């Protein structure tokens, strides 16, 4: 055989063996077999398919392989996994690096991820036992979920009766509350009406202020004031921030609540709820039973009436504010009628709203009002219909002038007459303002008190709605 | 006869051989004395070539024994036969040259494998053997480049390379013209004169007369007649007498 | 020899894909009842296996006996290994390109185009490489051995070798079987790498991957247990190819037609045996290396 052939054979065999070695090296390299390395250990209750030779990643980088998996001697003991990690990764493998078993992709092979430790922790020495986190297994999650569902089912069965009782209680409470609300509706509505007016007033004022009119507007142009306002706003911001932090903390506390405690707590909460509803029920019953003279209901109604009064006062106050010197210029410019400061003699003399057409509508008090059980005059259902009909006529006119509600009363002494007339006017004003969404600034009241009808001896008893308009 | 004293180079004792139930040799016994020429005659397909292959150990007898140079080779495998075969040369009917190597390499083949000679000595020996058969210039030619006669001579050269004491020759003149055939016979005669035992299978009566000290006529697996050429001419068998009278044979 | 007949029996019985080419076969011509023919086929198959097994045993025995025929083994490694290398490299490149294109088409659908080198490496190293190498070599070398030894048999060259005091079995069969067993793993490695290179070429054209990244990705998820047993199992493929084709060639009969038959049957039987043996080997490797990834 000539030398040439021997050379070819040598080339063939050596070349193929070289490729074989290259293949071995590439495979070995992927498990870092030929690199200087160190070993650490980690304990797991479950290895979930991790095998000897499985990849190890440190902070996501391929860094070695599993060398040994020690099977525990007893069920309560854990698997001890020996991990070979390349020396170059040693600086970031600290004593507090956490080992977790993870899956490469959704369906890939299992590998062990060793997290980078913290700066403060010393590097893990060779053969150190590093902390581990038990693997998250989809199967486990399913198990837990089914367990939870089972618990919830049991709980539901357990608390069903309690819930039914609680619901019955709640229903009772709702009934009671409904009744209560029905009786107090007029007051609440009155309060709401007042609130509406207040809101409208405030809006007008703030509109004016924003436009820089009046003294307050001027004040806002003052740099010092602006600074103060800014500071106040900043403080408000800080407060909001504090609140937010607090709520964040609250949320994190909620998040930290141990899962296992929730189920008993829910049970406890439901029990508490039942107790509370029972208490509420008892309270409502007590409340109802005591709703006779001087009872809780009386107190509540009185409180509502007071609130109404207070609202009315506030309404008046804001009304007054409009006429305050600080804002007067603004309202004058806007062509507002100073409805609050109408003086009776001038009004009677027809000095109010000169150049406007008058459209008066008279409604008798008997048609309009009724006495509630407490003897207070309120607008009756038929009265409301009358008012609605009257207003329907009024609304046809051009809405470019003020609307004045004149209150008349003939009963009692002069002071009683004044108060009744005023109340009547205010009631009607409130009703129509609310019902027809009128701007409160355009609806005024004039307390006429006891006035004799023209050419008659009878005192007028009712209200007159006078609509001023321009054609 | 003087040959009685001489040793038997080859002994067949009751050898039988069959292929697929067809009996080729039936209880065959004969001896060949050292340094003599033994010619096996017979019609085609009478087991002459089989007999040669039995001598060489290429085939094993179904019954009986074969002794070569005093060694019973019956049942021996290829490795055990090696020392016996080193004393034998075989010239095949078709020469059976290794067609992937040159003529010289064919001749040198056995020398390389079976001797401790240096490649220089082997080359010299090969050259001289080739020259002795008249192929001195064909050392590097491939077997396919040679004519039938030259191939036969090359085959002879290969068979003679190890200087065998026994030369087995299968149909030396088959497919050759009479002149070439005579040349081969001359070479074989020359070999015999160097005290080499010749066993020749042939149809060619002139060759048989030249080469054979003793002749045997095979028919139906048995030796019909054995003896010198003259004895066979006087054989009691018509077939043998007819065969001997033909000039060329089958 | 009984080889041809029993061989045909084997073909009828076990594989059924080789048509009966032997004009002397009784099975083809005589009208013997079906049962007898079946029995004959079974018997033939068993005989054939017996012959092949004896040859295998003899090869093993010859491993421990002088001469070791180193020179001839090296010559056969040249013939079988070196001369097959171009074929293997070319086929490997083509197979790699085609596999890469197919895996890309499939994996892209799942958005897993990054898995292509890994998938290709798994396919090539674990199965495609060894099997295709085995089949290619059984085609190229099996036919060669069958024809060469068959030719030597019918022209009496094997007898001539014997007459020259050469153990022809050792010189011809043993050396070829050993060379096949040596060359197959080496050629498989070349096939694996050229396949991967082909895959890389296809990938580089489409996605512009780098050679280093490609090969480290490809081998990254392979384990030694994927690479080494799959490569070494081709030693068995080599034994099958060398043994079967040597057996058929060495025992060829019937002149030129017999040589042709030996060549054809060498390819067919070594391929079929190789594929069947592969099933057993894959299972066996899985049993020995249960950890192997994938």
Short mmCIF file of N, CA and C in Angstrom, two decimals, chain A residues 18 25 84 112 127 134 145 147 157 175 199 202 222-223 236 246 248-249 296 321 375 383 393 410 412 418 452 457:
data_model
loop_
_atom_site.label_atom_id
_atom_site.label_comp_id
_atom_site.label_asym_id
_atom_site.label_seq_id
_atom_site.Cartn_x
_atom_site.Cartn_y
_atom_site.Cartn_z
N UNK A 18 -11.58 14.12 15.18
CA UNK A 18 -11.51 15.52 15.59
C UNK A 18 -12.92 16.11 15.69
N UNK A 25 -16.94 18.27 22.92
CA UNK A 25 -16.57 19.52 23.58
C UNK A 25 -17.74 20.49 23.60
N UNK A 84 -23.19 22.16 40.31
CA UNK A 84 -21.85 22.60 39.88
C UNK A 84 -21.98 23.90 39.10
N UNK A 112 -32.25 24.48 36.95
CA UNK A 112 -32.18 25.10 38.27
C UNK A 112 -31.69 26.52 38.09
N UNK A 127 -19.39 24.19 48.50
CA UNK A 127 -20.24 23.21 49.16
C UNK A 127 -21.21 23.82 50.17
N UNK A 134 -39.37 26.37 46.88
CA UNK A 134 -39.99 25.18 46.29
C UNK A 134 -40.55 25.52 44.92
N UNK A 145 -56.10 24.81 43.99
CA UNK A 145 -57.34 25.43 43.57
C UNK A 145 -58.52 24.52 43.87
N UNK A 147 -58.64 22.25 46.07
CA UNK A 147 -58.79 22.21 47.53
C UNK A 147 -59.57 23.43 48.01
N UNK A 157 -71.80 25.80 52.30
CA UNK A 157 -72.85 24.96 52.88
C UNK A 157 -73.04 25.34 54.34
N UNK A 175 -86.77 47.36 54.85
CA UNK A 175 -88.16 47.78 54.96
C UNK A 175 -88.29 48.95 55.91
N UNK A 199 -75.16 75.45 45.95
CA UNK A 199 -74.18 75.08 44.94
C UNK A 199 -74.20 76.08 43.80
N UNK A 202 -72.65 79.31 44.84
CA UNK A 202 -71.19 79.19 44.90
C UNK A 202 -70.61 79.19 43.51
N UNK A 222 -53.25 89.13 43.59
CA UNK A 222 -52.16 89.50 44.50
C UNK A 222 -51.16 88.34 44.57
N UNK A 223 -49.86 88.60 44.27
CA UNK A 223 -48.86 87.51 44.25
C UNK A 223 -48.76 86.80 45.58
N UNK A 236 -52.38 70.56 50.42
CA UNK A 236 -53.47 69.62 50.08
C UNK A 236 -52.90 68.44 49.31
N UNK A 246 -50.94 55.90 52.71
CA UNK A 246 -51.66 55.12 53.72
C UNK A 246 -52.45 54.01 53.07
N UNK A 248 -51.90 52.74 50.18
CA UNK A 248 -50.95 51.75 49.65
C UNK A 248 -50.54 50.78 50.73
N UNK A 249 -50.23 51.36 51.89
CA UNK A 249 -49.80 50.50 52.99
C UNK A 249 -50.93 49.53 53.35
N UNK A 296 -87.30 58.53 68.80
CA UNK A 296 -86.15 58.73 67.93
C UNK A 296 -86.58 59.36 66.60
N UNK A 321 -74.02 86.90 50.40
CA UNK A 321 -72.65 87.09 49.91
C UNK A 321 -72.67 87.75 48.53
N UNK A 375 -98.54 69.75 61.88
CA UNK A 375 -99.20 71.02 61.80
C UNK A 375 -98.42 72.06 61.01
N UNK A 383 -101.62 70.99 45.11
CA UNK A 383 -100.92 72.26 45.02
C UNK A 383 -99.79 72.20 44.02
N UNK A 393 -97.58 77.88 32.08
CA UNK A 393 -97.91 79.14 31.40
C UNK A 393 -96.71 80.08 31.42
N UNK A 410 -102.98 85.65 55.84
CA UNK A 410 -103.94 86.49 56.52
C UNK A 410 -104.18 86.07 57.96
N UNK A 412 -103.65 84.99 61.86
CA UNK A 412 -102.88 85.36 63.04
C UNK A 412 -102.47 86.82 63.07
N UNK A 418 -96.41 87.41 58.69
CA UNK A 418 -95.14 87.59 57.96
C UNK A 418 -94.43 86.23 57.80
N UNK A 452 -104.81 93.35 51.79
CA UNK A 452 -106.21 93.27 51.41
C UNK A 452 -106.34 93.28 49.90
N UNK A 457 -112.55 93.67 51.46
CA UNK A 457 -112.13 93.69 52.85
C UNK A 457 -111.36 92.42 53.22
#
